[in-house]
PDB file of C-alpha atoms and ligand atoms in Angstrom:
ATOM      1  CA  MET E 281      43.954 -16.589   9.810  1.00 41.00           C
ATOM      2  CA  LYS E 282      43.732 -16.846   5.466  1.00 43.00           C
ATOM      3  CA  LYS E 283      39.972 -15.297   6.047  1.00 44.00           C
ATOM      4  CA  ILE E 284      41.066 -12.690   8.422  1.00 43.00           C
ATOM      5  CA  LEU E 285      44.001 -11.383   5.842  1.00 41.00           C
ATOM      6  CA  ILE E 286      40.787 -11.435   2.885  1.00 42.00           C
ATOM      7  CA  VAL E 287      38.512  -9.353   5.196  1.00 43.00           C
ATOM      8  CA  THR E 288      41.556  -7.080   5.866  1.00 39.00           C
ATOM      9  CA  SER E 289      42.562  -6.313   2.376  1.00 39.00           C
ATOM     10  CA  LEU E 290      39.046  -6.143   1.383  1.00 42.00           C
ATOM     11  CA  ILE E 291      38.004  -3.678   4.184  1.00 41.00           C
ATOM     12  CA  LEU E 292      41.158  -1.770   3.260  1.00 37.00           C
ATOM     13  CA  SER E 293      40.376  -1.754  -0.664  1.00 40.00           C
ATOM     14  CA  LEU E 294      36.764  -0.259   0.854  1.00 42.00           C
ATOM     15  CA  VAL E 295      37.956   2.541   2.780  1.00 40.00           C
ATOM     16  CA  GLY E 296      40.216   3.593   0.238  1.00 37.00           C
ATOM     17  CA  CYS E 297      37.661   4.479  -2.329  1.00 40.00           C
ATOM     18  CA  SER E 298      34.969   5.570   0.351  1.00 41.00           C
ATOM     19  CA  SER E 299      32.228   7.653  -0.521  1.00 42.00           C
ATOM     20  CA  MET E 300      33.132   8.184  -3.949  1.00 43.00           C
ATOM     21  CA  GLY E 301      30.545   8.748  -6.299  1.00 48.00           C
ATOM     22  CA  VAL E 302      27.749   6.881  -4.245  1.00 56.00           C
ATOM     23  CA  LYS E 303      24.503   7.867  -5.241  1.00 67.00           C
ATOM     24  CA  GLU E 304      20.975   7.434  -3.260  1.00 74.00           C
ATOM     25  CA  PRO E 305      19.585   4.241  -4.812  1.00 80.00           C
ATOM     26  CA  SER E 306      16.406   4.844  -7.164  1.00 88.00           C
ATOM     27  CA  ASP E 307      12.882   3.063  -5.674  1.00 91.00           C
ATOM     28  CA  ALA E 308      13.335   1.077  -8.411  1.00 91.00           C
ATOM     29  CA  GLU E 309      17.009  -0.210  -7.513  1.00 86.00           C
ATOM     30  CA  ILE E 310      16.086  -0.372  -3.824  1.00 87.00           C
ATOM     31  CA  ASN E 311      12.973  -2.834  -4.858  1.00 91.00           C
ATOM     32  CA  ALA E 312      14.749  -4.816  -7.444  1.00 89.00           C
ATOM     33  CA  GLU E 313      17.202  -5.554  -4.360  1.00 85.00           C
ATOM     34  CA  ALA E 314      14.552  -6.409  -2.533  1.00 90.00           C
ATOM     35  CA  ALA E 315      13.072  -8.452  -3.780  1.00 92.00           C
ATOM     36  CA  LYS E 316      16.142 -10.726  -4.658  1.00 88.00           C
ATOM     37  CA  ALA E 317      16.278 -11.056  -1.055  1.00 87.00           C
ATOM     38  CA  TYR E 318      12.523 -11.591  -1.099  1.00 92.00           C
ATOM     39  CA  GLN E 319      13.362 -14.610  -3.128  1.00 92.00           C
ATOM     40  CA  GLU E 320      16.157 -16.111  -1.322  1.00 87.00           C
ATOM     41  CA  VAL E 321      14.467 -15.765   2.451  1.00 89.00           C
ATOM     42  CA  LYS E 322      11.433 -17.580   0.538  1.00 93.00           C
ATOM     43  CA  SER E 323      13.560 -20.281  -0.718  1.00 90.00           C
ATOM     44  CA  LYS E 324      15.113 -20.787   2.920  1.00 87.00           C
ATOM     45  CA  SER E 325      12.629 -20.438   4.581  1.00 91.00           C
ATOM     46  CA  LYS E 326       9.769 -22.887   5.422  1.00 95.00           C
ATOM     47  CA  MET E 327       6.211 -21.825   4.952  1.00 97.00           C
ATOM     48  CA  SER E 328       3.303 -22.322   7.376  1.00 98.00           C
ATOM     49  CA  THR E 329       0.485 -24.886   5.965  1.00 98.00           C
ATOM     50  CA  ASN E 330      -1.645 -23.182   8.413  1.00 98.00           C
ATOM     51  CA  LYS E 331      -4.377 -22.592   6.084  1.00 98.00           C
ATOM     52  CA  ASP E 332      -6.512 -20.337   8.017  1.00 97.00           C
ATOM     53  CA  TRP E 333      -3.525 -18.086   9.146  1.00 98.00           C
ATOM     54  CA  ASN E 334      -2.384 -18.089   5.418  1.00 98.00           C
ATOM     55  CA  ASP E 335      -5.891 -16.868   4.230  1.00 98.00           C
ATOM     56  CA  MET E 336      -6.051 -14.228   7.131  1.00 98.00           C
ATOM     57  CA  VAL E 337      -3.115 -12.542   6.268  1.00 98.00           C
ATOM     58  CA  GLN E 338      -3.692 -12.813   2.366  1.00 98.00           C
ATOM     59  CA  ARG E 339      -6.914 -10.992   3.374  1.00 98.00           C
ATOM     60  CA  VAL E 340      -5.719  -8.443   5.688  1.00 98.00           C
ATOM     61  CA  ALA E 341      -2.463  -7.548   3.369  1.00 98.00           C
ATOM     62  CA  ASN E 342      -4.820  -6.945   0.564  1.00 98.00           C
ATOM     63  CA  ARG E 343      -6.836  -4.258   2.376  1.00 98.00           C
ATOM     64  CA  ILE E 344      -4.039  -2.536   3.988  1.00 98.00           C
ATOM     65  CA  ALA E 345      -1.768  -2.686   0.876  1.00 98.00           C
ATOM     66  CA  SER E 346      -4.951  -0.747  -1.254  1.00 97.00           C
ATOM     67  CA  ALA E 347      -5.867   1.691   2.085  1.00 98.00           C
ATOM     68  CA  SER E 348      -2.116   2.560   1.544  1.00 98.00           C
ATOM     69  CA  GLY E 349      -2.321   3.456  -1.983  1.00 97.00           C
ATOM     70  CA  GLU E 350       1.043   2.523  -3.087  1.00 97.00           C
ATOM     71  CA  LYS E 351       1.403   0.549  -6.279  1.00 95.00           C
ATOM     72  CA  PHE E 352       3.742  -1.871  -5.089  1.00 97.00           C
ATOM     73  CA  ASN E 353       4.122  -5.212  -6.532  1.00 97.00           C
ATOM     74  CA  TRP E 354       3.182  -6.936  -3.213  1.00 98.00           C
ATOM     75  CA  GLU E 355       3.957 -10.654  -2.140  1.00 98.00           C
ATOM     76  CA  TYR E 356       2.719 -11.930   1.216  1.00 97.00           C
ATOM     77  CA  VAL E 357       3.741 -15.164   2.806  1.00 98.00           C
ATOM     78  CA  VAL E 358       3.690 -16.880   6.192  1.00 98.00           C
ATOM     79  CA  ILE E 359       6.700 -18.104   7.572  1.00 96.00           C
ATOM     80  CA  GLU E 360       7.144 -20.924   9.637  1.00 96.00           C
ATOM     81  CA  SER E 361       9.240 -19.873  12.698  1.00 92.00           C
ATOM     82  CA  PRO E 362       8.619 -19.241  16.200  1.00 88.00           C
ATOM     83  CA  GLU E 363      10.340 -15.986  16.022  1.00 86.00           C
ATOM     84  CA  VAL E 364       7.748 -12.757  16.821  1.00 85.00           C
ATOM     85  CA  ASN E 365       8.226 -11.103  14.135  1.00 87.00           C
ATOM     86  CA  ALA E 366       6.710  -9.397  10.857  1.00 92.00           C
ATOM     87  CA  TRP E 367       7.904  -7.174   8.271  1.00 93.00           C
ATOM     88  CA  CYS E 368       7.239  -5.144   4.836  1.00 94.00           C
ATOM     89  CA  MET E 369      10.607  -5.178   2.158  1.00 93.00           C
ATOM     90  CA  PRO E 370      10.838  -1.784   0.480  1.00 93.00           C
ATOM     91  CA  GLY E 371       8.586  -2.443  -2.560  1.00 95.00           C
ATOM     92  CA  GLY E 372       5.490  -4.575  -0.823  1.00 97.00           C
ATOM     93  CA  LYS E 373       7.329  -7.582  -0.134  1.00 96.00           C
ATOM     94  CA  ILE E 374       5.809  -8.944   3.235  1.00 97.00           C
ATOM     95  CA  ALA E 375       6.694 -11.416   5.353  1.00 96.00           C
ATOM     96  CA  VAL E 376       4.502 -12.873   8.811  1.00 96.00           C
ATOM     97  CA  TYR E 377       6.106 -15.627  10.915  1.00 94.00           C
ATOM     98  CA  THR E 378       3.785 -17.748  13.005  1.00 95.00           C
ATOM     99  CA  GLY E 379       5.214 -16.766  16.260  1.00 92.00           C
ATOM    100  CA  ILE E 380       3.523 -13.807  15.883  1.00 92.00           C
ATOM    101  CA  MET E 381       0.276 -14.873  15.390  1.00 95.00           C
ATOM    102  CA  PRO E 382      -1.121 -16.423  18.752  1.00 93.00           C
ATOM    103  CA  ILE E 383       0.047 -12.734  20.575  1.00 92.00           C
ATOM    104  CA  LEU E 384      -2.127 -11.138  17.955  1.00 95.00           C
ATOM    105  CA  LYS E 385      -5.531 -12.573  19.291  1.00 96.00           C
ATOM    106  CA  THR E 386      -7.830 -10.719  16.447  1.00 98.00           C
ATOM    107  CA  GLU E 387      -7.688 -10.263  13.084  1.00 98.00           C
ATOM    108  CA  ALA E 388      -7.515  -6.505  13.822  1.00 98.00           C
ATOM    109  CA  ALA E 389      -4.012  -7.060  15.381  1.00 97.00           C
ATOM    110  CA  LEU E 390      -2.707  -8.182  12.385  1.00 98.00           C
ATOM    111  CA  ALA E 391      -4.166  -5.278  10.707  1.00 98.00           C
ATOM    112  CA  THR E 392      -2.411  -2.800  13.164  1.00 97.00           C
ATOM    113  CA  VAL E 393       1.396  -5.158  12.378  1.00 96.00           C
ATOM    114  CA  LEU E 394       0.480  -5.158   8.668  1.00 98.00           C
ATOM    115  CA  GLY E 395      -0.298  -1.457   8.573  1.00 98.00           C
ATOM    116  CA  HIS E 396       2.416  -0.398  10.938  1.00 95.00           C
ATOM    117  CA  GLU E 397       5.622  -2.198   8.743  1.00 95.00           C
ATOM    118  CA  VAL E 398       3.387  -1.314   5.469  1.00 97.00           C
ATOM    119  CA  ALA E 399       3.880   2.227   6.539  1.00 97.00           C
ATOM    120  CA  HIS E 400       8.031   1.822   7.277  1.00 95.00           C
ATOM    121  CA  ALA E 401       7.627   0.700   3.144  1.00 95.00           C
ATOM    122  CA  THR E 402       5.350   3.212   1.808  1.00 97.00           C
ATOM    123  CA  LEU E 403       7.634   6.278   3.858  1.00 96.00           C
ATOM    124  CA  ARG E 404      10.689   4.809   2.246  1.00 94.00           C
ATOM    125  CA  HIS E 405      12.433   4.278   5.750  1.00 92.00           C
ATOM    126  CA  GLY E 406      13.927   1.274   4.634  1.00 86.00           C
ATOM    127  CA  LYS E 407      15.789   2.914   1.499  1.00 85.00           C
ATOM    128  CA  GLN E 408      16.711   5.918   3.287  1.00 84.00           C
ATOM    129  CA  ARG E 409      18.650   3.719   5.709  1.00 82.00           C
ATOM    130  CA  TYR E 410      20.076   1.332   2.983  1.00 79.00           C
ATOM    131  CA  ALA E 411      21.226   5.009   1.329  1.00 79.00           C
ATOM    132  CA  ARG E 412      22.663   5.964   4.732  1.00 77.00           C
ATOM    133  CA  ALA E 413      24.722   2.716   4.762  1.00 73.00           C
ATOM    134  CA  MET E 414      25.870   3.380   1.243  1.00 72.00           C
ATOM    135  CA  LYS E 415      27.461   6.089   1.774  1.00 72.00           C
ATOM    136  CA  GLU E 416      29.313   4.546   4.622  1.00 69.00           C
ATOM    137  CA  ASN E 417      30.231   1.944   2.752  1.00 66.00           C
ATOM    138  CA  LEU E 418      28.686  -0.676   4.644  1.00 62.00           C
ATOM    139  CA  ILE E 419      27.153  -2.134   1.693  1.00 61.00           C
ATOM    140  CA  GLY E 420      30.276  -3.182  -0.012  1.00 63.00           C
ATOM    141  CA  LEU E 421      32.050  -3.946   2.579  1.00 62.00           C
ATOM    142  CA  VAL E 422      29.179  -6.684   4.414  1.00 58.00           C
ATOM    143  CA  ALA E 423      28.736  -8.320   0.532  1.00 59.00           C
ATOM    144  CA  GLY E 424      32.965  -8.764   0.685  1.00 60.00           C
ATOM    145  CA  VAL E 425      32.775  -9.921   3.995  1.00 57.00           C
ATOM    146  CA  ALA E 426      29.796 -12.364   3.088  1.00 52.00           C
ATOM    147  CA  VAL E 427      32.036 -13.465   0.679  1.00 49.00           C
ATOM    148  CA  ALA E 428      35.317 -14.208   2.209  1.00 51.00           C
ATOM    149  CA  ALA E 429      33.920 -15.501   5.874  1.00 54.00           C
ATOM    150  CA  GLY E 430      30.098 -16.320   5.396  1.00 51.00           C
ATOM    151  CA  GLY E 431      29.459 -12.685   7.086  1.00 54.00           C
ATOM    152  CA  GLN E 432      28.335 -14.671  10.272  1.00 58.00           C
ATOM    153  CA  PHE E 433      29.543 -12.368  12.662  1.00 63.00           C
ATOM    154  CA  LEU E 434      28.211  -9.031  11.075  1.00 65.00           C
ATOM    155  CA  CYS E 435      24.910 -10.094  11.356  1.00 72.00           C
ATOM    156  CA  LYS E 436      22.433 -10.413  14.502  1.00 72.00           C
ATOM    157  CA  THR E 437      19.248 -11.906  13.405  1.00 74.00           C
ATOM    158  CA  ASP E 438      19.140 -15.107  11.843  1.00 76.00           C
ATOM    159  CA  THR E 439      17.528 -13.932   8.745  1.00 77.00           C
ATOM    160  CA  CYS E 440      20.637 -12.110   8.019  1.00 76.00           C
ATOM    161  CA  LYS E 441      23.169 -14.858   8.923  1.00 76.00           C
ATOM    162  CA  THR E 442      20.974 -16.877   5.937  1.00 75.00           C
ATOM    163  CA  LEU E 443      21.076 -14.225   3.216  1.00 75.00           C
ATOM    164  CA  ALA E 444      24.805 -13.275   4.355  1.00 71.00           C
ATOM    165  CA  GLN E 445      25.604 -16.897   2.873  1.00 71.00           C
ATOM    166  CA  VAL E 446      24.790 -16.075   0.008  1.00 69.00           C
ATOM    167  CA  GLY E 447      26.670 -12.704  -0.416  1.00 64.00           C
ATOM    168  CA  GLY E 448      26.822 -10.012  -2.443  1.00 64.00           C
ATOM    169  CA  VAL E 449      23.472  -7.479  -3.073  1.00 62.00           C
ATOM    170  CA  ALA E 450      21.446 -10.069  -0.850  1.00 67.00           C
ATOM    171  CA  ALA E 451      23.878  -9.812   2.203  1.00 67.00           C
ATOM    172  CA  GLY E 452      24.430  -6.157   2.064  1.00 69.00           C
ATOM    173  CA  PHE E 453      20.581  -5.763   1.551  1.00 73.00           C
ATOM    174  CA  ALA E 454      20.200  -8.258   4.402  1.00 72.00           C
ATOM    175  CA  LEU E 455      22.598  -6.316   7.334  1.00 69.00           C
ATOM    176  CA  THR E 456      20.678  -2.721   6.429  1.00 74.00           C
ATOM    177  CA  PHE E 457      17.146  -4.133   6.764  1.00 77.00           C
ATOM    178  CA  PHE E 458      16.873  -7.459   9.249  1.00 74.00           C
ATOM    179  CA  ASP E 459      19.448  -6.343  11.553  1.00 69.00           C
ATOM    180  CA  ARG E 460      17.754  -2.617  11.182  1.00 67.00           C
ATOM    181  CA  LYS E 461      16.965  -0.619  14.039  1.00 75.00           C
ATOM    182  CA  PHE E 462      14.889   2.260  12.432  1.00 82.00           C
ATOM    183  CA  SER E 463      15.286   5.831  14.355  1.00 82.00           C
ATOM    184  CA  ARG E 464      12.216   6.403  16.924  1.00 84.00           C
ATOM    185  CA  GLY E 465      11.231   8.916  14.618  1.00 88.00           C
ATOM    186  CA  ASP E 466      10.508   6.308  11.832  1.00 90.00           C
ATOM    187  CA  GLU E 467       8.932   4.184  14.572  1.00 89.00           C
ATOM    188  CA  THR E 468       6.148   6.790  15.882  1.00 91.00           C
ATOM    189  CA  ALA E 469       5.757   8.116  11.789  1.00 95.00           C
ATOM    190  CA  ALA E 470       4.831   4.480  10.862  1.00 95.00           C
ATOM    191  CA  ASP E 471       2.711   3.778  14.126  1.00 94.00           C
ATOM    192  CA  LYS E 472       0.847   6.760  13.065  1.00 96.00           C
ATOM    193  CA  GLU E 473       0.489   5.884   9.620  1.00 98.00           C
ATOM    194  CA  GLY E 474      -0.368   2.070  10.079  1.00 97.00           C
ATOM    195  CA  GLN E 475      -3.172   3.213  12.393  1.00 97.00           C
ATOM    196  CA  ILE E 476      -4.891   5.408   9.412  1.00 98.00           C
ATOM    197  CA  TYR E 477      -3.821   2.316   7.022  1.00 98.00           C
ATOM    198  CA  MET E 478      -5.723  -0.198   9.425  1.00 98.00           C
ATOM    199  CA  ALA E 479      -8.947   2.399   9.663  1.00 98.00           C
ATOM    200  CA  LYS E 480      -9.138   3.047   6.130  1.00 98.00           C
ATOM    201  CA  ALA E 481      -8.763  -0.991   5.296  1.00 98.00           C
ATOM    202  CA  GLY E 482     -12.379  -1.710   7.685  1.00 98.00           C
ATOM    203  CA  TYR E 483     -10.732  -2.584  10.914  1.00 98.00           C
ATOM    204  CA  ASP E 484     -11.359  -0.997  14.649  1.00 98.00           C
ATOM    205  CA  PRO E 485      -8.066   1.560  14.991  1.00 98.00           C
ATOM    206  CA  ALA E 486      -8.705   1.329  19.421  1.00 97.00           C
ATOM    207  CA  GLU E 487      -7.174  -2.353  18.593  1.00 96.00           C
ATOM    208  CA  ALA E 488      -4.091  -0.666  18.057  1.00 94.00           C
ATOM    209  CA  PRO E 489      -3.206   0.269  21.661  1.00 92.00           C
ATOM    210  CA  ARG E 490      -4.169  -2.553  22.961  1.00 92.00           C
ATOM    211  CA  LEU E 491      -2.165  -4.880  20.581  1.00 90.00           C
ATOM    212  CA  TRP E 492       1.083  -3.422  21.745  1.00 84.00           C
ATOM    213  CA  ASP E 493       0.323  -3.804  25.046  1.00 82.00           C
ATOM    214  CA  ARG E 494      -0.217  -7.363  24.492  1.00 86.00           C
ATOM    215  CA  MET E 495       3.276  -7.343  22.562  1.00 82.00           C
ATOM    216  CA  SER E 496       5.187  -5.598  25.288  1.00 77.00           C
ATOM    217  CA  ALA E 497       3.813  -8.459  27.940  1.00 79.00           C
ATOM    218  CA  ALA E 498       4.919 -11.216  25.514  1.00 77.00           C
ATOM    219  CA  SER E 499       8.145  -9.652  25.054  1.00 70.00           C
ATOM    220  CA  GLY E 500       8.848 -10.444  28.612  1.00 66.00           C
ATOM    221  CA  GLY E 501      12.212  -8.892  28.711  1.00 53.00           C
ATOM    222  CA  LYS E 502      13.847 -10.634  26.279  1.00 56.00           C
ATOM    223  CA  ALA E 503      15.557  -9.568  22.225  1.00 49.00           C
ATOM    224  CA  PRO E 504      12.387  -7.541  20.982  1.00 52.00           C
ATOM    225  CA  PRO E 505      10.811  -7.991  17.819  1.00 58.00           C
ATOM    226  CA  GLU E 506      11.180  -5.030  15.486  1.00 65.00           C
ATOM    227  CA  PHE E 507       8.204  -2.990  16.225  1.00 63.00           C
ATOM    228  CA  LEU E 508       9.400  -2.783  19.802  1.00 60.00           C
ATOM    229  CA  SER E 509      13.379  -2.386  19.000  1.00 57.00           C
ATOM    230  CA  THR E 510      13.533   1.436  19.083  1.00 59.00           C
ATOM    231  CA  HIS E 511      10.534   2.494  19.927  1.00 62.00           C
ATOM    232  CA  PRO E 512       8.583   4.842  22.366  1.00 64.00           C
ATOM    233  CA  SER E 513       8.403   3.800  25.931  1.00 72.00           C
ATOM    234  CA  ASP E 514       4.501   1.746  25.557  1.00 70.00           C
ATOM    235  CA  ALA E 515       3.635   5.015  27.857  1.00 73.00           C
ATOM    236  CA  ASN E 516       4.308   7.157  25.173  1.00 82.00           C
ATOM    237  CA  ARG E 517       3.337   5.273  22.110  1.00 84.00           C
ATOM    238  CA  LYS E 518      -0.240   4.507  23.736  1.00 84.00           C
ATOM    239  CA  ALA E 519      -0.363   8.214  24.521  1.00 88.00           C
ATOM    240  CA  ASN E 520       0.407   8.905  20.690  1.00 92.00           C
ATOM    241  CA  LEU E 521      -2.412   6.184  19.014  1.00 93.00           C
ATOM    242  CA  ASN E 522      -4.718   7.450  21.723  1.00 93.00           C
ATOM    243  CA  ALA E 523      -3.943  11.445  20.614  1.00 95.00           C
ATOM    244  CA  TRP E 524      -4.537  10.107  17.082  1.00 97.00           C
ATOM    245  CA  MET E 525      -7.522   8.233  17.614  1.00 97.00           C
ATOM    246  CA  PRO E 526     -10.023  10.960  16.005  1.00 97.00           C
ATOM    247  CA  ASP E 527      -8.175  10.974  12.846  1.00 97.00           C
ATOM    248  CA  ALA E 528      -8.128   7.805  12.780  1.00 98.00           C
ATOM    249  CA  GLU E 529     -11.630   6.978  13.883  1.00 98.00           C
ATOM    250  CA  ARG E 530     -12.596   9.386  10.804  1.00 98.00           C
ATOM    251  CA  ALA E 531     -10.684   6.798   8.281  1.00 98.00           C
ATOM    252  CA  TYR E 532     -12.477   3.692   9.869  1.00 98.00           C
ATOM    253  CA  ALA E 533     -16.348   5.842   9.638  1.00 98.00           C
ATOM    254  CA  SER E 534     -15.508   6.668   5.816  1.00 97.00           C
ATOM    255  CA  ALA E 535     -14.023   2.424   5.425  1.00 97.00           C
ATOM    256  CA  PRO E 536     -16.315   1.311   2.578  1.00 95.00           C
ATOM    257  CA  LYS E 537     -16.853  -1.931   4.805  1.00 96.00           C
ATOM    258  CA  LYS E 538     -16.038  -2.213   8.310  1.00 98.00           C
ATOM    259  CA  TYR E 539     -14.793  -5.535   9.996  1.00 98.00           C
ATOM    260  CA  GLY E 540     -14.150  -4.471  13.711  1.00 98.00           C
ATOM    261  CA  LEU E 541     -11.793  -6.934  15.205  1.00 98.00           C
ATOM    262  CA  GLY E 542     -12.422  -9.115  12.218  1.00 98.00           C
ATOM    263  CA  GLU E 543     -11.837 -13.176  13.195  1.00 97.00           C
ATOM    264  CA  PRO E 544     -10.086 -14.175  16.534  1.00 97.00           C
ATOM    265  CA  ILE E 545      -6.864 -15.816  15.905  1.00 96.00           C
ATOM    266  CA  LYS E 546      -6.355 -19.285  17.911  1.00 87.00           C
TER     267      LYS E 546
HETATM  268 ZN1   ZN I 606       8.506  -0.093  13.312  1.00 67.54          ZN
END
């Protein structure tokens, strides 16, 4: 009861000062908040000790990062978790969950996923969504609620719940980033840009449509991971990737080094 009262008064006070003086965050601001949230996720997660997977994520992420041409403070980790997921926060903070690795099957498929996630960051999709949430007072609201009640009931994903308990900026960021749904347009743009990144990085872009087939088969009607959540239908997605293939093939042809499908993932 006490918690409900605190939450209610927070909501009222936030609504009272709604949308006054809210400005869009700069890259530096959003990257700093993402870096703090990333630190929290790392400190509260179990890191994978699988050397092959860690090495593979490091080398593929390095190649994708350099193909993107973006001067972020890149960081990559592999988190031990059955979750079929991977993400790249604004500013280039990447995590791959061990649950996705067996589904990928090839290093080129990992490049497909990382290309897609990195494209969300380079195209500033997370930053745009954060700015929208700020305008709606969602950030202040969730930060306040997190402090008052653990933030649990606002979060859908475990990672959001973990960060909500920390409160403040990490909690607000968590709600927009980990319980996120990028728009369908953002997802399509990330598929397109991601396919170019993987090709420039030296991975065969023909693996992209094959990977998304494996992903949708693996999701088997359960709660879909980030890259399936608001996506165009699988048929559209494949049609898109095939339509963009000539550009991706050109990028692949000019890649300084070619790895094809890379190493298999067992
Ligand atoms: Zn996505």
